[in-house]
PDB file of C-alpha atoms in Angstrom:
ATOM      1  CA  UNK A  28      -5.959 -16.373  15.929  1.00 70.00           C
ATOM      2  CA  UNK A  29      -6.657 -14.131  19.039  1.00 87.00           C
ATOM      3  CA  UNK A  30      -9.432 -12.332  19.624  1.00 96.00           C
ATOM      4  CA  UNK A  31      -7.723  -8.683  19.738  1.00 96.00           C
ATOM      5  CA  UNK A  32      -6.425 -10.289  15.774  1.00 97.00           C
ATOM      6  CA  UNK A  33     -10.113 -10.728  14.946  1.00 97.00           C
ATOM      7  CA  UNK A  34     -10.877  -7.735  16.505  1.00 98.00           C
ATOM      8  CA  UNK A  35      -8.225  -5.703  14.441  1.00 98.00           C
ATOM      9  CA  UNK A  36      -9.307  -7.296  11.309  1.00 98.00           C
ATOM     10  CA  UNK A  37     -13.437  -6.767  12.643  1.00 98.00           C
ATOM     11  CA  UNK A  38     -12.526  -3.495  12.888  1.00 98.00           C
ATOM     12  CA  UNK A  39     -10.971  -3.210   8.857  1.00 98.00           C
ATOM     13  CA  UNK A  40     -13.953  -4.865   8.127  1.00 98.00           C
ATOM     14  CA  UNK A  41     -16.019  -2.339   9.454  1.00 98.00           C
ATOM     15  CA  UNK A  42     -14.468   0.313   7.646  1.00 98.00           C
ATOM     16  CA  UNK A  43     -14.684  -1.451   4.336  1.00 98.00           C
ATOM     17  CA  UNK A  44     -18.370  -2.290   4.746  1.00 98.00           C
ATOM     18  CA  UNK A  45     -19.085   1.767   6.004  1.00 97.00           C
ATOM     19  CA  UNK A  46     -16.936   2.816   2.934  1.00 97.00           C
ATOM     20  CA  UNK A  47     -19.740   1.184   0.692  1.00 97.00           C
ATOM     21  CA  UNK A  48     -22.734   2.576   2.567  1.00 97.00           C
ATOM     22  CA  UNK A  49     -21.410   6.074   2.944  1.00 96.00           C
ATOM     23  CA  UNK A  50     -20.405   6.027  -0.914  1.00 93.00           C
ATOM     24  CA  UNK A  51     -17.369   7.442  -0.712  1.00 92.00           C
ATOM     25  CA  UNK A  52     -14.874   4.461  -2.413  1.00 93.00           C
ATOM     26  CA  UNK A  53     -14.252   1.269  -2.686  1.00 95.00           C
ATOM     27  CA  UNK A  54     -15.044  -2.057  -0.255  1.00 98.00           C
ATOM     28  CA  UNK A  55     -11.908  -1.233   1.290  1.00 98.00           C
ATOM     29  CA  UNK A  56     -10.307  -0.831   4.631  1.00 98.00           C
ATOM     30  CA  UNK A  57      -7.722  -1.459   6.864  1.00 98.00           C
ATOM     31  CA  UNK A  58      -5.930  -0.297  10.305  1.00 98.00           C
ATOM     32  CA  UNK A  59      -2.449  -0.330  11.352  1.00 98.00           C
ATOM     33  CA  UNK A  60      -1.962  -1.745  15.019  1.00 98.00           C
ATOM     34  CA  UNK A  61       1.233  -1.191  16.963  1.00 98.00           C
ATOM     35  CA  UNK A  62       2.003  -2.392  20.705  1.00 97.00           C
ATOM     36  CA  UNK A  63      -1.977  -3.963  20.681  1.00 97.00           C
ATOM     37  CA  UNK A  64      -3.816  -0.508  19.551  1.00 97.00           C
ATOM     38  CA  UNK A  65      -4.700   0.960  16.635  1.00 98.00           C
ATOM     39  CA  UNK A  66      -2.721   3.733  15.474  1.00 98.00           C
ATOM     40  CA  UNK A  67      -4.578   4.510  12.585  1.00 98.00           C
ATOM     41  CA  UNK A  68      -7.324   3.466  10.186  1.00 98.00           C
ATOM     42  CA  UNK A  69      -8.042   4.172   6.271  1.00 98.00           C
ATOM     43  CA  UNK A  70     -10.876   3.589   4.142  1.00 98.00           C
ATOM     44  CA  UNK A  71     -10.731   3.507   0.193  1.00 98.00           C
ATOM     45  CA  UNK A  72     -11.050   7.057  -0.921  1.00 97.00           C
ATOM     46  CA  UNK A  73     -10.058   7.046  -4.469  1.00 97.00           C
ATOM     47  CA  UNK A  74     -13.735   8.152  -6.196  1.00 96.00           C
ATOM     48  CA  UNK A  75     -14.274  10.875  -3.316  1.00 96.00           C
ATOM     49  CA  UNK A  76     -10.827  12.172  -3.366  1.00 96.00           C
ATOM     50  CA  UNK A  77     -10.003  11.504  -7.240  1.00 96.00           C
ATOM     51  CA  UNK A  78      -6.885   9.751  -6.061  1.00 97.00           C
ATOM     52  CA  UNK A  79      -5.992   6.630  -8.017  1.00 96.00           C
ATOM     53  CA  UNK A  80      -3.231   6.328  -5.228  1.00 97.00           C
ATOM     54  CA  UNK A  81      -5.828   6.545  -2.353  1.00 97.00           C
ATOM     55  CA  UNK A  82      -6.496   2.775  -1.574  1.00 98.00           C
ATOM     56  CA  UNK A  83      -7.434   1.592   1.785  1.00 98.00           C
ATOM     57  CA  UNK A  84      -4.017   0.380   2.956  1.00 98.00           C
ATOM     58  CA  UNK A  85      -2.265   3.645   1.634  1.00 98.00           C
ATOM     59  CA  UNK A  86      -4.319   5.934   3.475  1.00 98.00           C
ATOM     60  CA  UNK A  87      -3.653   3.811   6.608  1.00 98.00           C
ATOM     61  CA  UNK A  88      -0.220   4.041   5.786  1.00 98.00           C
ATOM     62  CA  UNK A  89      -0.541   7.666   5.196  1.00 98.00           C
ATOM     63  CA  UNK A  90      -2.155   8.443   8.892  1.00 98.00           C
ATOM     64  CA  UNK A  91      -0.134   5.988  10.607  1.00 98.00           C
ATOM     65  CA  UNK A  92       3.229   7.425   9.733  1.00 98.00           C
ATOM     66  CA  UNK A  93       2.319  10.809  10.296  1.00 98.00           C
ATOM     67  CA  UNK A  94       0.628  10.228  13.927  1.00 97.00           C
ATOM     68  CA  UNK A  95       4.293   8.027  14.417  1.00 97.00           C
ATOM     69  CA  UNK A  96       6.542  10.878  13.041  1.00 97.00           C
ATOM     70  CA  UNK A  97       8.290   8.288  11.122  1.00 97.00           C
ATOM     71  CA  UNK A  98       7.974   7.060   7.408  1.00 96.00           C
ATOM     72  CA  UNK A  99       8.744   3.310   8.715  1.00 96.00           C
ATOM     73  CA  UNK A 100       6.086   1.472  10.325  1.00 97.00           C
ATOM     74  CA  UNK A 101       8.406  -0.996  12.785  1.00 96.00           C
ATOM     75  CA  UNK A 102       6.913  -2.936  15.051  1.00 97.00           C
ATOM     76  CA  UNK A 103       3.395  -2.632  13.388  1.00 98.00           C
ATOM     77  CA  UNK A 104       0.711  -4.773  12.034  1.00 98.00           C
ATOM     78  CA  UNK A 105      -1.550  -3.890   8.762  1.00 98.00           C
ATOM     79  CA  UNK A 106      -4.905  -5.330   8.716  1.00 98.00           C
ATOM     80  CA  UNK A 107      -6.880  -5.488   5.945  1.00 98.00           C
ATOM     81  CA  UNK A 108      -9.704  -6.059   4.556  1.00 98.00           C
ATOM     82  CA  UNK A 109      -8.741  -7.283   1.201  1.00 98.00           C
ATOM     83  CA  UNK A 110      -5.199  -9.087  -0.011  1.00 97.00           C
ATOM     84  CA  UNK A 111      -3.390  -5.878  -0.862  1.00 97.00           C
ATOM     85  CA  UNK A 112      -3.270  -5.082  -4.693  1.00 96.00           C
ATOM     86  CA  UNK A 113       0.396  -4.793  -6.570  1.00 96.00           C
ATOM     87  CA  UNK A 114       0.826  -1.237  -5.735  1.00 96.00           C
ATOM     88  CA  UNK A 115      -0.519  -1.228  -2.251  1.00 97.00           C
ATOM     89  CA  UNK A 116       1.374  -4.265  -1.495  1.00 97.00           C
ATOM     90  CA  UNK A 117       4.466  -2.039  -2.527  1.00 96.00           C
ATOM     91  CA  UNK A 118       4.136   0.507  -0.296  1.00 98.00           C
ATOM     92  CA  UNK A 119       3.635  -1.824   2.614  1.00 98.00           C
ATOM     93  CA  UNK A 120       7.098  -3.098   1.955  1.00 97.00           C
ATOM     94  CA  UNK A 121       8.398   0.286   1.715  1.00 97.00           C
ATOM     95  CA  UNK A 122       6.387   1.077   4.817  1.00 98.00           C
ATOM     96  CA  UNK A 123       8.179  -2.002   6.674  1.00 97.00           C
ATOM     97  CA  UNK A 124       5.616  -3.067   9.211  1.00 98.00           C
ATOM     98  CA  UNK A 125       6.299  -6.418  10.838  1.00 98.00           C
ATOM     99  CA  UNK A 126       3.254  -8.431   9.561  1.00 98.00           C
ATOM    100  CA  UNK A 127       0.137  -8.367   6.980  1.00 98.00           C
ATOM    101  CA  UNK A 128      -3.681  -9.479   8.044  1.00 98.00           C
ATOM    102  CA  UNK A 129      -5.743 -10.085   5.340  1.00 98.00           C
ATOM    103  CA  UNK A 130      -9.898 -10.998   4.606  1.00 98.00           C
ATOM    104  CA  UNK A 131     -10.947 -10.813   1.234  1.00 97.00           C
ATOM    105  CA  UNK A 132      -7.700 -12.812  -1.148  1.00 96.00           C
ATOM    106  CA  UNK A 133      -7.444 -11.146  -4.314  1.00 94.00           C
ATOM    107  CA  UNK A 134      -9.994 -13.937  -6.145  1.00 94.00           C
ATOM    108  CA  UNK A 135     -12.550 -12.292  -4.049  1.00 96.00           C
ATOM    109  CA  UNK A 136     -11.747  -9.258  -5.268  1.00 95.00           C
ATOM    110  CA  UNK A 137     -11.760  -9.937  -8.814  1.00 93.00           C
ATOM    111  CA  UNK A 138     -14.713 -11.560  -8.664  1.00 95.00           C
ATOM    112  CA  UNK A 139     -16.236  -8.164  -8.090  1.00 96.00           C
ATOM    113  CA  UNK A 140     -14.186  -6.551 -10.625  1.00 93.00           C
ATOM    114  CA  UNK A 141     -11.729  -5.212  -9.019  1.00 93.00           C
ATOM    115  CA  UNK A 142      -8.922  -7.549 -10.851  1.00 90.00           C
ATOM    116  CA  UNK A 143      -5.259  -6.775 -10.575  1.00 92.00           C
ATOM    117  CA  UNK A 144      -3.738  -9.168 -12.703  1.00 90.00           C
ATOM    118  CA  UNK A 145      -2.975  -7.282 -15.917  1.00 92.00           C
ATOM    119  CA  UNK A 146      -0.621  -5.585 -13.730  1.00 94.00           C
ATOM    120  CA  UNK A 147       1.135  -8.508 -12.273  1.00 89.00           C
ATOM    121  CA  UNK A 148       1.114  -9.436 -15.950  1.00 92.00           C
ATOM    122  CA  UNK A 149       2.603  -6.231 -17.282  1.00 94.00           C
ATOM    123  CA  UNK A 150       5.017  -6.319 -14.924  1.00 92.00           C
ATOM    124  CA  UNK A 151       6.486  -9.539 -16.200  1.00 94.00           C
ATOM    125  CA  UNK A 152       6.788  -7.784 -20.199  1.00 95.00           C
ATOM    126  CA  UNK A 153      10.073  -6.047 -21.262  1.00 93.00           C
ATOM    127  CA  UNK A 154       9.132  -2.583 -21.482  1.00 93.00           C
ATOM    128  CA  UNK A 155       8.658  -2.167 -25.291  1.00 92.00           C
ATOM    129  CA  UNK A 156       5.724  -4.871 -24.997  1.00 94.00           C
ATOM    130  CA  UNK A 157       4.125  -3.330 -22.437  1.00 94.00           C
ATOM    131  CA  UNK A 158       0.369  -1.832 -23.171  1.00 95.00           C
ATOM    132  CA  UNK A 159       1.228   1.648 -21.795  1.00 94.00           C
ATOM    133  CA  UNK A 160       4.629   2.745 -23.555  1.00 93.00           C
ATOM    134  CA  UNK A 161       7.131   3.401 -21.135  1.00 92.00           C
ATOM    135  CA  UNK A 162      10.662   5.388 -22.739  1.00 91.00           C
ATOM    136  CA  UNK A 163      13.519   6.898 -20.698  1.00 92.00           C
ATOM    137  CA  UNK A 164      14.741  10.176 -21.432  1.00 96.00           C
ATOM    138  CA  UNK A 165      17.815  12.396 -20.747  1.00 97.00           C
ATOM    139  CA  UNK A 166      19.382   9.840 -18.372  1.00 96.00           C
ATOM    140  CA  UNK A 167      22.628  11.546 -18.655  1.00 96.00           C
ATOM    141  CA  UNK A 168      20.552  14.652 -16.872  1.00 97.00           C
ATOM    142  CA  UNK A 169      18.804  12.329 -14.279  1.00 97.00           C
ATOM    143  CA  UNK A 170      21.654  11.248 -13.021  1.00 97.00           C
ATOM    144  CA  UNK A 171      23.024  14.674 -11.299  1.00 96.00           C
ATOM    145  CA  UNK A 172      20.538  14.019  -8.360  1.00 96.00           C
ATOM    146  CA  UNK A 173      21.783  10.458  -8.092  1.00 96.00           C
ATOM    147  CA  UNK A 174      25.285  11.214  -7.853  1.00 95.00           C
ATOM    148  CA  UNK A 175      24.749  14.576  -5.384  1.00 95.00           C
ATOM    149  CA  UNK A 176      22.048  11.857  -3.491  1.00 94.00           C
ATOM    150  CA  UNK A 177      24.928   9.386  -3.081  1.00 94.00           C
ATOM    151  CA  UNK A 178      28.227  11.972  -2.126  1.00 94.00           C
ATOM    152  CA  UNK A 179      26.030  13.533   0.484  1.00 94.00           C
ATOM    153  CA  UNK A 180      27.285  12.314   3.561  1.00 93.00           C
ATOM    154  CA  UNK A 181      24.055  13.267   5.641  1.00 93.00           C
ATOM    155  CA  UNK A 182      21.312  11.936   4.080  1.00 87.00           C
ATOM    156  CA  UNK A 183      18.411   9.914   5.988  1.00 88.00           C
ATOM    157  CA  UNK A 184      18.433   6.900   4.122  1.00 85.00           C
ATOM    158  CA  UNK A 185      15.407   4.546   3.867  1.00 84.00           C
TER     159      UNK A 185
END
């Protein structure tokens, strides 16, 4: 590993440790790097903000694509702290960066009780065994923005 890796990742690390000190989430950061710099950093914010969603790597995500002007992250690097959970590993993929730095793997994690494999294992269920019921309703209805969605001839597709 290079030192400007270990820096990127020092630097992830930093955040998650100052996250815990300051109080204001989680053990959890990260930074996005693209062409060797940091483009943007996140810290876990979901107790301060009383956002479920607002995990370390999201946040990053969040900053990073709006000081880009994009909502892809190509050519970029996520660093973080901890192996992403299932729903932060998502929106990396979504996000399409070009590579994932971890510290922490997600044994670490759930050592401190932050365990994310009741989701990995509700994912695997059919949907009328899941714990949280999950129905669909009025498909027929849903549908109109699919169809308009896939006639229009100028959408920005992602």
């Amino acid at each position: 590993m290079t030192d400007r890796k270990k820096e990127f990742m020092r630097e992830a690390i930093r955040l998650s440790i100052e996250n815990v000190k300051s109080g204001n989430g989680g053990p959890f950061g990260a930074v996005i790097v693209k062409d060797g710099e940091i483009i943007a950093r996140g810290a876990n914010e979901v107790t301060s903000s009383n956002d479920p969603t607002a995990h370390a790597e999201v946040v990053a995500i969040r900053n990073a694509c709006r000081n880009l002007g994009s909502f892809q992250l190509e050519g970029c690097e996520i660093y973080t702290s901890c192996e992403p959970c299932p729903m932060c590993l998502g929106a990396i993929y979504w996000a399409r960066p070009e590579k994932i730095y971890y510290g922490n793997s997600k044994k670490d994690a759930a050592e401190i009780k932050f365990d994310d494999e009741f989701i990995y294992e509700e994912i695997d269920k059919p949907l009328t065994e899941r714990d949280l019921p999950i129905e669909q309703l009025l498909r027929d209805e849903a549908q109109e923005a699919f169809i308009a969605w896939k006639k229009m001839d100028d959408k920005i597709e992602y």
